[in-house]
mmCIF file of C-alpha atoms in Angstrom:
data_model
loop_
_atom_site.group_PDB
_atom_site.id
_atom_site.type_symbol
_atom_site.label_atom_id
_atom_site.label_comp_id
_atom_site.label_asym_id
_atom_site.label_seq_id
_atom_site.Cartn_x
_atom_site.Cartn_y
_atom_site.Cartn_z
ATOM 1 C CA UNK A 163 -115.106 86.202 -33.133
ATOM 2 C CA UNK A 164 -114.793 90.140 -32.638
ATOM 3 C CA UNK A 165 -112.280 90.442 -35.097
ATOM 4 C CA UNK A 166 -115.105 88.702 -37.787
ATOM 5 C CA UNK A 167 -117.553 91.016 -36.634
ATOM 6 C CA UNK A 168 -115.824 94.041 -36.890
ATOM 7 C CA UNK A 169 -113.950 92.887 -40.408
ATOM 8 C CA UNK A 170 -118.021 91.976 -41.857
ATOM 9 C CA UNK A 171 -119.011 94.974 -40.173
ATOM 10 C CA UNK A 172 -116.761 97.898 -41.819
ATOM 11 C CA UNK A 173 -118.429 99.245 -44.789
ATOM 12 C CA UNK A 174 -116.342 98.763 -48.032
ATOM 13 C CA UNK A 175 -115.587 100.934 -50.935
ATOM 14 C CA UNK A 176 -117.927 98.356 -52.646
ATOM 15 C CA UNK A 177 -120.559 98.198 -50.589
ATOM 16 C CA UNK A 178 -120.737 101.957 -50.324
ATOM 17 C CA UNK A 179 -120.748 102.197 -54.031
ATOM 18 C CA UNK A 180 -124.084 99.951 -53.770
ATOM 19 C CA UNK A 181 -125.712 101.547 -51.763
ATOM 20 C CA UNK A 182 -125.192 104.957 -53.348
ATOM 21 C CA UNK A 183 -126.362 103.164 -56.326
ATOM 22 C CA UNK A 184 -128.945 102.184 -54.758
ATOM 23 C CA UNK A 185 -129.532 105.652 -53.045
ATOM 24 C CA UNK A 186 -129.014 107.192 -56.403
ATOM 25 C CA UNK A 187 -131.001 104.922 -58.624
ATOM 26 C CA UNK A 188 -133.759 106.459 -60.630
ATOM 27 C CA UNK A 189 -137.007 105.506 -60.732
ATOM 28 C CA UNK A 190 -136.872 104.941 -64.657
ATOM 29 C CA UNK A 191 -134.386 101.779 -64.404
ATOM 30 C CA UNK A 192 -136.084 99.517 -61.720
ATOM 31 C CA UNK A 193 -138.595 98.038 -63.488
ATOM 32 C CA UNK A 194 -135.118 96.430 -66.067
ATOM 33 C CA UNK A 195 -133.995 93.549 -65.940
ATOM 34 C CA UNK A 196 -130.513 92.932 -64.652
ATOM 35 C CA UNK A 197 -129.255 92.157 -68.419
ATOM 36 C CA UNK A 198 -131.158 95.328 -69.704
ATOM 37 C CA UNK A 199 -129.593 97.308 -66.805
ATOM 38 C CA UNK A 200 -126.049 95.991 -68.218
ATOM 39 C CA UNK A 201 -126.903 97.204 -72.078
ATOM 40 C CA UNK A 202 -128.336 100.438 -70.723
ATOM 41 C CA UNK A 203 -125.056 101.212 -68.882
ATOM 42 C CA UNK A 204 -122.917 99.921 -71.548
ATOM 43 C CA UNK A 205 -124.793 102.567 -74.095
ATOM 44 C CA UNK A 206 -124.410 105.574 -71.442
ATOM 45 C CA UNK A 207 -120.700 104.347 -71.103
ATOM 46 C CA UNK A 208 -120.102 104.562 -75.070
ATOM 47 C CA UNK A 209 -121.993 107.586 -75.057
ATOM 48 C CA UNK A 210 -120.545 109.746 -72.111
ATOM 49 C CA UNK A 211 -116.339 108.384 -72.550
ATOM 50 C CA UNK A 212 -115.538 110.889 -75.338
ATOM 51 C CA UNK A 213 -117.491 113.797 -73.380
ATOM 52 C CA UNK A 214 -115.861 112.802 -69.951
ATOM 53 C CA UNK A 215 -112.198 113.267 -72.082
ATOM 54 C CA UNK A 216 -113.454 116.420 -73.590
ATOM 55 C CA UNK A 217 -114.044 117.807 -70.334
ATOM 56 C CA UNK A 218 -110.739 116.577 -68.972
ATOM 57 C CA UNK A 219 -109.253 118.131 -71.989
ATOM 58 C CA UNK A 220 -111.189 121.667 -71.569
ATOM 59 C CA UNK A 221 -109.691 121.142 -68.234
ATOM 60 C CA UNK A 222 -105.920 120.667 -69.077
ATOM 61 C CA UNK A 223 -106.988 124.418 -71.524
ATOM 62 C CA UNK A 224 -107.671 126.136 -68.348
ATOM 63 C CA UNK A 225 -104.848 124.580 -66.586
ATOM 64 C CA UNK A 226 -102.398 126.041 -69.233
ATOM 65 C CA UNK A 227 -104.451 129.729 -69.757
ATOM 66 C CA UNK A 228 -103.729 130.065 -66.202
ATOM 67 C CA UNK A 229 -100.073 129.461 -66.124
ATOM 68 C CA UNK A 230 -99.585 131.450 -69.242
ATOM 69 C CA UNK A 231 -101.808 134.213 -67.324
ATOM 70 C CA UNK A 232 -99.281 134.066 -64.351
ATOM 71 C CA UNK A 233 -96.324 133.860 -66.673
ATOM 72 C CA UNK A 234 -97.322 137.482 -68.137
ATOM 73 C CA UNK A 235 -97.854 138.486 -64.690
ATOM 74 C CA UNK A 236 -102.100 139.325 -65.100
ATOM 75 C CA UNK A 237 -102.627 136.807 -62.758
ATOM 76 C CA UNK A 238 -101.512 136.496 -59.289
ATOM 77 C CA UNK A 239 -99.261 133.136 -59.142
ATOM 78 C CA UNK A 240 -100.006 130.504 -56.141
ATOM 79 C CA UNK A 241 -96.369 128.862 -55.677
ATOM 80 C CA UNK A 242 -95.687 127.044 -58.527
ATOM 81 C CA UNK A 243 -93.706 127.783 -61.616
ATOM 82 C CA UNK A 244 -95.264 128.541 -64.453
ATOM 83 C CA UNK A 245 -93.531 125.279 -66.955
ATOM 84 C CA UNK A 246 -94.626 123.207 -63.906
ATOM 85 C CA UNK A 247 -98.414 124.076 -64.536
ATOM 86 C CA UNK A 248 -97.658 123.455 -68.322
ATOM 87 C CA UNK A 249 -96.060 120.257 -67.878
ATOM 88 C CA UNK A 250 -99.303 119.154 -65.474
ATOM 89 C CA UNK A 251 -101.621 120.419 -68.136
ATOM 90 C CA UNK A 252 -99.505 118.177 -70.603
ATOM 91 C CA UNK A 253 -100.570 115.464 -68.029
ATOM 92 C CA UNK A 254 -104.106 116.174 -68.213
ATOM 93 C CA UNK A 255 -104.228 115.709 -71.479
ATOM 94 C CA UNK A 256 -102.863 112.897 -71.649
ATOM 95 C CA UNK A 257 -104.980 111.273 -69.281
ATOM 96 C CA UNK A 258 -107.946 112.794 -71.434
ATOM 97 C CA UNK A 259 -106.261 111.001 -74.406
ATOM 98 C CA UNK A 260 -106.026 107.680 -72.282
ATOM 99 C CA UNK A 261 -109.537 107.927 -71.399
ATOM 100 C CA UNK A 262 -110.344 107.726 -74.910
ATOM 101 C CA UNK A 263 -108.141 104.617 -75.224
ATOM 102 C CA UNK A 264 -108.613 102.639 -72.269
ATOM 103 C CA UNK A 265 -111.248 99.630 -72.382
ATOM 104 C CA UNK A 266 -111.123 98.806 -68.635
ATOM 105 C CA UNK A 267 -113.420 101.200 -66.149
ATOM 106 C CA UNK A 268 -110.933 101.105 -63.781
ATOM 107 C CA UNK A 269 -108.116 102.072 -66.046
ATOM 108 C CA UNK A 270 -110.785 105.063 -67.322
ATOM 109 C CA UNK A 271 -111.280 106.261 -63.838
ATOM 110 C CA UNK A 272 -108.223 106.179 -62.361
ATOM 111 C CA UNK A 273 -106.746 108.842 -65.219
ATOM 112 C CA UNK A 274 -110.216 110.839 -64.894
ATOM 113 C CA UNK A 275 -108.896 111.002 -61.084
ATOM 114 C CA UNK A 276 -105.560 111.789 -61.198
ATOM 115 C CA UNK A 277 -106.452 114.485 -64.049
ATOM 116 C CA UNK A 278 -108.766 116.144 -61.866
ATOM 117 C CA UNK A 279 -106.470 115.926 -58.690
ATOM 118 C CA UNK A 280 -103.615 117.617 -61.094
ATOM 119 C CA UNK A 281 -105.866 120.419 -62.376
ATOM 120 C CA UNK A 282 -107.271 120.979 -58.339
ATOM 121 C CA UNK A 283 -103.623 121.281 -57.260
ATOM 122 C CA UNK A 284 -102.418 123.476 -59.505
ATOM 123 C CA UNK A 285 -105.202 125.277 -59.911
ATOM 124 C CA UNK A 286 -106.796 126.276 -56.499
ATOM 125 C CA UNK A 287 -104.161 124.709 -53.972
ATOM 126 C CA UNK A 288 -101.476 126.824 -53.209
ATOM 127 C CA UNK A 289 -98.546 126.183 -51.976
ATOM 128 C CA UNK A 290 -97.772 127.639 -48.322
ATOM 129 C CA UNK A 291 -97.496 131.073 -48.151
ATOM 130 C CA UNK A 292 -99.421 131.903 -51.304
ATOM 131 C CA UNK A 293 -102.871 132.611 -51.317
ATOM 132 C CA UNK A 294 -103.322 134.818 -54.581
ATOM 133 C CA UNK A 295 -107.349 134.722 -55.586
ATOM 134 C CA UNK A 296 -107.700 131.577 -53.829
ATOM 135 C CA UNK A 297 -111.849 131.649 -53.863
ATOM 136 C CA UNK A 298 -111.859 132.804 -57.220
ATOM 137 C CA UNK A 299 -109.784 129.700 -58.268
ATOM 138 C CA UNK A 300 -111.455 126.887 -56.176
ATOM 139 C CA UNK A 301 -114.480 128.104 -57.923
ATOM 140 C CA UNK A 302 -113.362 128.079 -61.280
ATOM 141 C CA UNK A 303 -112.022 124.390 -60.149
ATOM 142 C CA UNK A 304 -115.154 123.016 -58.888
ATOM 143 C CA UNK A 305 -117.165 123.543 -62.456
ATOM 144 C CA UNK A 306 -114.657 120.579 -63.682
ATOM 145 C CA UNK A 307 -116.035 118.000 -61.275
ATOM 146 C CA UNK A 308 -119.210 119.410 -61.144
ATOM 147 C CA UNK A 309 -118.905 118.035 -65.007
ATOM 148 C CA UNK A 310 -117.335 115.232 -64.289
ATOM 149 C CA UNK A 311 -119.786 113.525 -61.691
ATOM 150 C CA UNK A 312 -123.133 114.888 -63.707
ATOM 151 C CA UNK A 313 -121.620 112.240 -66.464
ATOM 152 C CA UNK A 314 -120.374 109.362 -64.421
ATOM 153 C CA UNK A 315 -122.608 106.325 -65.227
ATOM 154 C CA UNK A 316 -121.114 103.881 -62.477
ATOM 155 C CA UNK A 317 -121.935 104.215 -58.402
ATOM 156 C CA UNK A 318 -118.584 103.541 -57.958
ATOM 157 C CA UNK A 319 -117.289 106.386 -59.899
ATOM 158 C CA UNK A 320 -119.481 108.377 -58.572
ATOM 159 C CA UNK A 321 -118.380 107.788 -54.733
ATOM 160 C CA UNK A 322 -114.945 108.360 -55.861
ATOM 161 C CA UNK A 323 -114.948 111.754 -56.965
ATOM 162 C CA UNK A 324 -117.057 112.643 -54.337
ATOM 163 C CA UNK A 325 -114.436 111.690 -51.774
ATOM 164 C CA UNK A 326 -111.775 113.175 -53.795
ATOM 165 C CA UNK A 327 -113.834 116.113 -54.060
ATOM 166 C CA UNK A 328 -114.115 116.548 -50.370
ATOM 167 C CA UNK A 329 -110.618 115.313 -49.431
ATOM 168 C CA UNK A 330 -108.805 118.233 -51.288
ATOM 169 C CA UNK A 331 -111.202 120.588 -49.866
ATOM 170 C CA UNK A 332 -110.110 118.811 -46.523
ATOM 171 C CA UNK A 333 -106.151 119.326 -47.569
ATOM 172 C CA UNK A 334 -107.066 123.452 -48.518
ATOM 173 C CA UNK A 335 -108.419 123.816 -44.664
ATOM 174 C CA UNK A 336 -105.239 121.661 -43.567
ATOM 175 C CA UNK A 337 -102.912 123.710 -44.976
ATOM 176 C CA UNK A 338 -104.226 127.286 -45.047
ATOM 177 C CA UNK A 339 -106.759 127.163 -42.742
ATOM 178 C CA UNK A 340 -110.551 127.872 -42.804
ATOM 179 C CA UNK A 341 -111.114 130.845 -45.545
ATOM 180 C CA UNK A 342 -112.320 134.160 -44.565
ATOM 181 C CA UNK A 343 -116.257 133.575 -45.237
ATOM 182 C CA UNK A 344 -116.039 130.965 -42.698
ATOM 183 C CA UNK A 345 -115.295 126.702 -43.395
ATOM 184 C CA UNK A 346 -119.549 126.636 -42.669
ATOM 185 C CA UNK A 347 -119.972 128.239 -46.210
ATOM 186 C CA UNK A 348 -116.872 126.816 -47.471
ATOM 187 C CA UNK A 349 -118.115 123.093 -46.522
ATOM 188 C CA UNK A 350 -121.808 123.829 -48.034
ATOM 189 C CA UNK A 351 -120.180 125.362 -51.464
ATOM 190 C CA UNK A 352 -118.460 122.087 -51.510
ATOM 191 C CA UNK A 353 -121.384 119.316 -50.492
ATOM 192 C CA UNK A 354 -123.515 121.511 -53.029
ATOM 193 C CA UNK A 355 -121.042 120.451 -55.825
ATOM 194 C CA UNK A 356 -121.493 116.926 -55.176
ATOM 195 C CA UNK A 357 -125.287 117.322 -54.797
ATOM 196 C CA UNK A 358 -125.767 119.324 -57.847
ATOM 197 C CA UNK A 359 -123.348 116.615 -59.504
ATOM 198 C CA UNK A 360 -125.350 113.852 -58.610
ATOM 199 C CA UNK A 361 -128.640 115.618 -59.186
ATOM 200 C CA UNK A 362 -127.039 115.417 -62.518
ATOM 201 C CA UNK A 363 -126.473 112.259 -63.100
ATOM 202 C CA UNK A 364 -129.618 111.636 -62.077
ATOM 203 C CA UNK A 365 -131.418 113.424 -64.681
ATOM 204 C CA UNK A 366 -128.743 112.317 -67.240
ATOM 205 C CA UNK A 367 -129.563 109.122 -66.494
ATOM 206 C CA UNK A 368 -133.784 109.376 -67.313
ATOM 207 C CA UNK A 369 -132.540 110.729 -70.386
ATOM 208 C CA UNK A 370 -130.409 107.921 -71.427
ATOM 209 C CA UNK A 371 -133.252 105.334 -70.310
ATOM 210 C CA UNK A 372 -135.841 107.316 -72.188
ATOM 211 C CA UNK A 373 -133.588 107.070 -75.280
ATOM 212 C CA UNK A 374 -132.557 103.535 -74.786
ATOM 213 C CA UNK A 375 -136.360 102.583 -74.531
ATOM 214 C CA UNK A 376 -136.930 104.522 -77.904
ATOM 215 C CA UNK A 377 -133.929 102.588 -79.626
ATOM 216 C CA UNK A 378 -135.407 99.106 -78.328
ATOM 217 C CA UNK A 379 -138.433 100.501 -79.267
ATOM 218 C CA UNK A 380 -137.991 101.184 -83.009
ATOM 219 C CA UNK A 381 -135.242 98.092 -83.564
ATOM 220 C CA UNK A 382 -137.897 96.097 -82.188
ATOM 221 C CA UNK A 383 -140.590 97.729 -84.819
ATOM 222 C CA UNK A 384 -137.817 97.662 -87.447
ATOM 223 C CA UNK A 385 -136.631 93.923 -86.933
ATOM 224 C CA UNK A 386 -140.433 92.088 -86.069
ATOM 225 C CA UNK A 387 -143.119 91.302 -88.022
ATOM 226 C CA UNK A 388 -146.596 93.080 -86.725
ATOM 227 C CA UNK A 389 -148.543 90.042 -88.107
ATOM 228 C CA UNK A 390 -146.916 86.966 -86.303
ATOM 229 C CA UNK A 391 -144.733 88.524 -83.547
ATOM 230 C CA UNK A 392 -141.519 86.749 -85.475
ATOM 231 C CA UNK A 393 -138.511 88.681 -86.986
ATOM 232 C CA UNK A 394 -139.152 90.107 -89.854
ATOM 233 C CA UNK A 395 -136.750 89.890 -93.522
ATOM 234 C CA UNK A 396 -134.448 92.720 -91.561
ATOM 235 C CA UNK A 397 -134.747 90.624 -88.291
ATOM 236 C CA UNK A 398 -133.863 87.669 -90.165
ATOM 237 C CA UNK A 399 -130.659 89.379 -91.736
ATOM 238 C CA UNK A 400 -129.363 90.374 -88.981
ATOM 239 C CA UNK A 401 -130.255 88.042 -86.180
ATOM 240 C CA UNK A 402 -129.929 84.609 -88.286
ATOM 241 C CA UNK A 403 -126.486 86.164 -89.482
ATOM 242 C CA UNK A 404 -124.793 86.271 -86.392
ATOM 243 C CA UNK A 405 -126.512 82.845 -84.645
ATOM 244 C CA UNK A 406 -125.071 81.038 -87.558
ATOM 245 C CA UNK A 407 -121.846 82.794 -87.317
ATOM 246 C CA UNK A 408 -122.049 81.716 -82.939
ATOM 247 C CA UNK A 409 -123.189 78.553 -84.165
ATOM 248 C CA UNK A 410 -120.036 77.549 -86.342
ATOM 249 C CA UNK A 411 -117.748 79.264 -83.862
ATOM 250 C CA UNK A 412 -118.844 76.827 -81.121
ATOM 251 C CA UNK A 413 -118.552 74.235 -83.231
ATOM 252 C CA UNK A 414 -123.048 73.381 -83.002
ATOM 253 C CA UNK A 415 -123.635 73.122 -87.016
ATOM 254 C CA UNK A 416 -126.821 75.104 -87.396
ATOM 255 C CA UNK A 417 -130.137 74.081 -89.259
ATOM 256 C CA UNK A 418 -132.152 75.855 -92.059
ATOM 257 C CA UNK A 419 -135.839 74.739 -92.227
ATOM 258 C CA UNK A 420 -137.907 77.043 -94.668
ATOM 259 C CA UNK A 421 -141.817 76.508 -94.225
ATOM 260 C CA UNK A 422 -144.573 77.521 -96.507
ATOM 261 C CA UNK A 423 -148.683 77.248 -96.010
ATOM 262 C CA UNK A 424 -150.366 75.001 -99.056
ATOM 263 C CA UNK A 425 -152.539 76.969 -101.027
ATOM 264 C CA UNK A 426 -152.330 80.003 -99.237
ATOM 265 C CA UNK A 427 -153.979 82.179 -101.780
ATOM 266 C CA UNK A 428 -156.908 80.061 -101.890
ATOM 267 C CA UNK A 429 -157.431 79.496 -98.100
ATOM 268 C CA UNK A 430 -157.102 84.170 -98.346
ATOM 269 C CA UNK A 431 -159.911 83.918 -101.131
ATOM 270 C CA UNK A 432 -161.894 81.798 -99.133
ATOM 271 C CA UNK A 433 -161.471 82.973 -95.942
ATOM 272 C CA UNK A 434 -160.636 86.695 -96.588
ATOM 273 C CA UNK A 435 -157.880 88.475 -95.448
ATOM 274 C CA UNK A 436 -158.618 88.319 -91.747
ATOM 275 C CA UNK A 437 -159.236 84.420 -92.300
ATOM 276 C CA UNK A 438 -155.888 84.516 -93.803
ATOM 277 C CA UNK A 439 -154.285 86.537 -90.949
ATOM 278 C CA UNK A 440 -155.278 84.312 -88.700
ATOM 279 C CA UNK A 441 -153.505 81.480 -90.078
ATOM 280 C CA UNK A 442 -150.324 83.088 -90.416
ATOM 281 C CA UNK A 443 -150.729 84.123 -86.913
ATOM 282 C CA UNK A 444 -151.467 80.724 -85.733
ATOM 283 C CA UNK A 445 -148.252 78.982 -87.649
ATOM 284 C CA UNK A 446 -146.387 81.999 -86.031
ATOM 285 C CA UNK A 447 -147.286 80.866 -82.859
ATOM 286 C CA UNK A 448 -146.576 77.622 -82.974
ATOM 287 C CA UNK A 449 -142.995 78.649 -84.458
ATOM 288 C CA UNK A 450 -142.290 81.196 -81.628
ATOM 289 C CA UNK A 451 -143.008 78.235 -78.950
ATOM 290 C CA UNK A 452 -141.117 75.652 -80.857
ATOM 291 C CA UNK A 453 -137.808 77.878 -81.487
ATOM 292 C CA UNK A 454 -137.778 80.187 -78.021
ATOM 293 C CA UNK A 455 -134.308 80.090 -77.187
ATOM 294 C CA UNK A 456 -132.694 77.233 -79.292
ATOM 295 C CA UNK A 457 -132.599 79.577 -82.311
ATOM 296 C CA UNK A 458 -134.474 82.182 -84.587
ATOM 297 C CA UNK A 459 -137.993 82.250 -86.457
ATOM 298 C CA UNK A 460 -138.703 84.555 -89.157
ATOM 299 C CA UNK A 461 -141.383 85.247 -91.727
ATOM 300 C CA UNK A 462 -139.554 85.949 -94.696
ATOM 301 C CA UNK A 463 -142.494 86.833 -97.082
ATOM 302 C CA UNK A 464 -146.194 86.257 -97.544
ATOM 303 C CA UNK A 465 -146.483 82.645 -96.649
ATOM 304 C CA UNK A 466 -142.696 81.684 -96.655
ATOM 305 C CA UNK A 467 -141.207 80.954 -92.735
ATOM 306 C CA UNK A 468 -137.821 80.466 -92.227
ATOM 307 C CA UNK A 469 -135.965 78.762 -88.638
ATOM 308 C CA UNK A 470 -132.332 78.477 -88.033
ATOM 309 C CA UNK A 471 -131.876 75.342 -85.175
ATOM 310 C CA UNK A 472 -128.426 75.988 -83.348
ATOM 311 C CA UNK A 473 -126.648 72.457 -83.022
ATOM 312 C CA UNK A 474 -129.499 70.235 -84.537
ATOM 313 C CA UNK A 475 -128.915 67.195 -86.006
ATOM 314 C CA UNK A 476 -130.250 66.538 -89.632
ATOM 315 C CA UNK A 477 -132.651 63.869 -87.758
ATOM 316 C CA UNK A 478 -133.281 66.212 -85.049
ATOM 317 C CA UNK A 479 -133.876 69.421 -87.657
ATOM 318 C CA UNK A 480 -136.373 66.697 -89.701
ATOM 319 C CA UNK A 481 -138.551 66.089 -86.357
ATOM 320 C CA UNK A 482 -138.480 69.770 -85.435
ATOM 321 C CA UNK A 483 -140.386 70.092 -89.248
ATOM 322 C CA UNK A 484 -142.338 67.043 -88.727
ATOM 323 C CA UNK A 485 -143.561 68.180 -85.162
ATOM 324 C CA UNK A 486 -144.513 71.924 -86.150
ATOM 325 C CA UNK A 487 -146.160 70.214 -89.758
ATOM 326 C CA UNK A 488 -148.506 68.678 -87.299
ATOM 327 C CA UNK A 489 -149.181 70.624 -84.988
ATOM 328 C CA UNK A 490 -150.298 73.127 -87.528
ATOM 329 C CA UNK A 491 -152.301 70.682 -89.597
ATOM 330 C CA UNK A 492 -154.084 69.777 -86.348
ATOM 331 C CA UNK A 493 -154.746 73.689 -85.113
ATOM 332 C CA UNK A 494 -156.031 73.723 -89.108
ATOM 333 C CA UNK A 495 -157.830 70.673 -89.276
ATOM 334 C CA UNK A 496 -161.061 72.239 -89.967
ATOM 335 C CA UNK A 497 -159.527 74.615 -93.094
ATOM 336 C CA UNK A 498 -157.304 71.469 -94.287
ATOM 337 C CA UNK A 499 -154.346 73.697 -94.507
ATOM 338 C CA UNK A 500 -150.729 71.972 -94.688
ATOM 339 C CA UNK A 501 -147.197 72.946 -94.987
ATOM 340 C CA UNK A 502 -143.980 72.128 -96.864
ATOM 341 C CA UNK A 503 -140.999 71.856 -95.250
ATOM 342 C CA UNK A 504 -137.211 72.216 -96.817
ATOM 343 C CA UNK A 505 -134.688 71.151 -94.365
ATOM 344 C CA UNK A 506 -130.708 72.080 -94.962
ATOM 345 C CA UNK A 507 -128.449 71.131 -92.564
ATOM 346 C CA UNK A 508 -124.947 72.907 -92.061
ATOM 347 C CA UNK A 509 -122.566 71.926 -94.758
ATOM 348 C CA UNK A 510 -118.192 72.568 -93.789
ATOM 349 C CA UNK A 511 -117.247 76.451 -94.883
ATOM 350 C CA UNK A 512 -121.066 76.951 -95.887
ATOM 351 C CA UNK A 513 -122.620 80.921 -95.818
ATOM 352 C CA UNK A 514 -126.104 81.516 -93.924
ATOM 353 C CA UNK A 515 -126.849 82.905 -97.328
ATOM 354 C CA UNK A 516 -125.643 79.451 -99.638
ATOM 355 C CA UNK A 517 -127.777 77.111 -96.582
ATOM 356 C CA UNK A 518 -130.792 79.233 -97.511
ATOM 357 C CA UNK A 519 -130.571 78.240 -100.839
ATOM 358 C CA UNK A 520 -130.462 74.960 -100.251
ATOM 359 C CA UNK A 521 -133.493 75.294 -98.172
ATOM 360 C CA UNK A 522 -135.485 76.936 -100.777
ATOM 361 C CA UNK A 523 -134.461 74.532 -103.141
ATOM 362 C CA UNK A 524 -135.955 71.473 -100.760
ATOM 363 C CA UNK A 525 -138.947 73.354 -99.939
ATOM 364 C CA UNK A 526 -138.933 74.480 -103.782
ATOM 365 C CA UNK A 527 -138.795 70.553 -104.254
ATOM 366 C CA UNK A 528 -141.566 69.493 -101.698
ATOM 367 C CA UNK A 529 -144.385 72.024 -103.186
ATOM 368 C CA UNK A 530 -143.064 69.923 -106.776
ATOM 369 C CA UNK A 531 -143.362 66.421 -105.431
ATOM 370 C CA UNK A 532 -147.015 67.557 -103.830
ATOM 371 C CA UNK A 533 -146.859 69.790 -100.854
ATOM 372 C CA UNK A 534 -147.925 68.406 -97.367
ATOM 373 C CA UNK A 535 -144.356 66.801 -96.774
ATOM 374 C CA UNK A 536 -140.540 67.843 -95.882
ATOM 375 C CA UNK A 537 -137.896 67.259 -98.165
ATOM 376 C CA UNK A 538 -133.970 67.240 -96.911
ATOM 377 C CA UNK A 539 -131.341 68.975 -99.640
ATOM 378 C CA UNK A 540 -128.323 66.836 -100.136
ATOM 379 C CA UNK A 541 -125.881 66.886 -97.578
ATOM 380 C CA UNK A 542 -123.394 66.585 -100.796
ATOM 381 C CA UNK A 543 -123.047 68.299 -103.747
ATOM 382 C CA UNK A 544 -124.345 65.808 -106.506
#
């Protein structure tokens, strides 16, 4: 029983990483969602990976300058030889290379670790008995994680440089003992790294969220139509494209239903263009709470509507026209508007682009046969 308490009681690597997360978390991400939290990370991710290897690479640079400087004797040397420091700046840069590469975080962090361990070592840990400008080094050492931690987007990443950070600090006291200003100052220089690190991140973070919010912002302008809330032609292209492309892949033929209002322009004549508006706006809203998840809505031109049904049934894709037909004649009732309805259901090898047609075609066929109905294309060519 004490061993469970003890075991639930130690604090893991994990749970430290949450709550620094929590600790660190900015006031601009908790109002997101836990899926909007995930996109936002993934986008500071894409963003930050090439400038965390450029700084690893800058850092393999300085690694080299250094052991060149001590090779031409203009810098004091701190133990090692000088092809040593050039074969660990080789290193570096490879791991900045492999950060590049690598798809898995942990992969990513473990070479962002052991480059910045290599360039601390060689750079501002000397080996015993040499102590040549070792301030002066450390310092020039701390500006790479400094870097490193202002663009770390995970907790977890975070926490671990931090405690790398302070164990080699921990290993320079070890092994030549607390530096002349005093291990006071020396501790402070090195907890103000971390702060002004994470202090960092911080405010790298409200930047990213501000931009993310400005990309959602326009796509969502760019993709929805102002009138009726639905996508828009460019919303259509893109979103319709790649549910019909899910849709085949998981083996759920998708459905095409195109819609169009009766008489449109004379209902706008009659009613005006706000009379008209309204109308739109009212099929639109009967569309967007028809659809919700189960597939996409559009308004693909003045009067035209177009719906793509994931895994519907030709019956079922009918019923869905048939349902929204009537509820739309009933919200109209007192205008006596209608709609037609062409219905295409997935054909074997078909393109989003060839099931429109045949859409249009049985819509095209339902406005010739008298509008107010829904007309099904073949499910063969004839």
């Amino acid at each position: 029983m004490s061993a469970r308490v003890a075991t639930s009681g130690a604090p893991t690597f994990h749970s430290l990483a949450q709550r620094l997360g929590w600790a660190v978390s900015r006031r601009s991400t908790r109002d997101l969602t836990p899926a909007e939290k995930h996109d936002l990370m993934l986008a500071q991710i894409r963003a930050t990976r090439p400038i965390v290897s450029g700084v690893l690479l800058c850092g393999a640079v300085l690694l080299s300058l250094t052991g060149l400087f001590e090779l031409a004797g203009v810098t004091p040397s701190i133990g090692y030889p000088w092809w040593l420091v050039q074969l660990a700046a080789l290193g570096v840069g490879g791991c900045a290379l492999g950060v590049t590469r690598l798809t898995d975080w942990r992969q990513r962090l473990a070479l962002t670790m052991l480059a910045t361990l290599l360039i601390g070592v060689f750079m501002s840990m000397p080996l015993p008995g040499s102590v040549g400008q070792l301030a002066l080094r450390a310092g020039l050492f701390q500006l790479l994680p400094l870097a490193l931690m202002a663009l770390m987007v995970r907790p977890a990443s975070l926490l671990a440089l931090a405690v790398l950070i302070v164990s080699m600090a921990y290993a320079r006291i070890v092994v030549h003992g607390a530096p002349g200003t005093g291990s006071a100052l020396y501790w402070l220089y090195t907890l103000t790294t971390i702060g002004f690190g994470t202090v960092l991140a911080g405010f790298r973070t409200d930047f990213a969220v501000s931009a993310w919010r400005m990309r959602r912002r326009l796509m969502l302008q760019a993709y929805t139509d102002e009138l009726t809330g639905l996508l828009n032609r460019s919303g259509w292209n893109d979103r319709a494209a790649h549910a019909h492309a899910s849709a085949q892949a998981d083996l759920s033929p998708p459905a095409v239903v195109f819609f169009d209002i009766d008489h449109f322009k004379v209902i706008n004549d009659r009613l005006g263009h706000e009379g008209g508006d309204a109308v739109l706006q009212r099929l639109g809203g009967i569309l967007k709470a028809r659809v919700a998840d189960e597939g996409c809505a559009a308004r693909i031109g003045g009067e035209e509507f177009a719906v793509l049904l994931n895994g519907r049934s030709a019956a079922a894709a009918v019923q869905f026209a048939e349902r929204v037909r009537a509820e739309f004649a009933k919200a109209s009732a007192g205008l006596q508007a209608t709609l037609c309805a062409g219905v295409a259901h997935h054909r074997a090898g078909e393109s989003l682009r060839e099931q429109m047609r045949r859409a249009d075609m049985a819509l095209y066929a339902a406005k010739h046969a008298g509008r107010d109905r829904t007309v099904v294309a073949p499910a063969l060519n004839t």
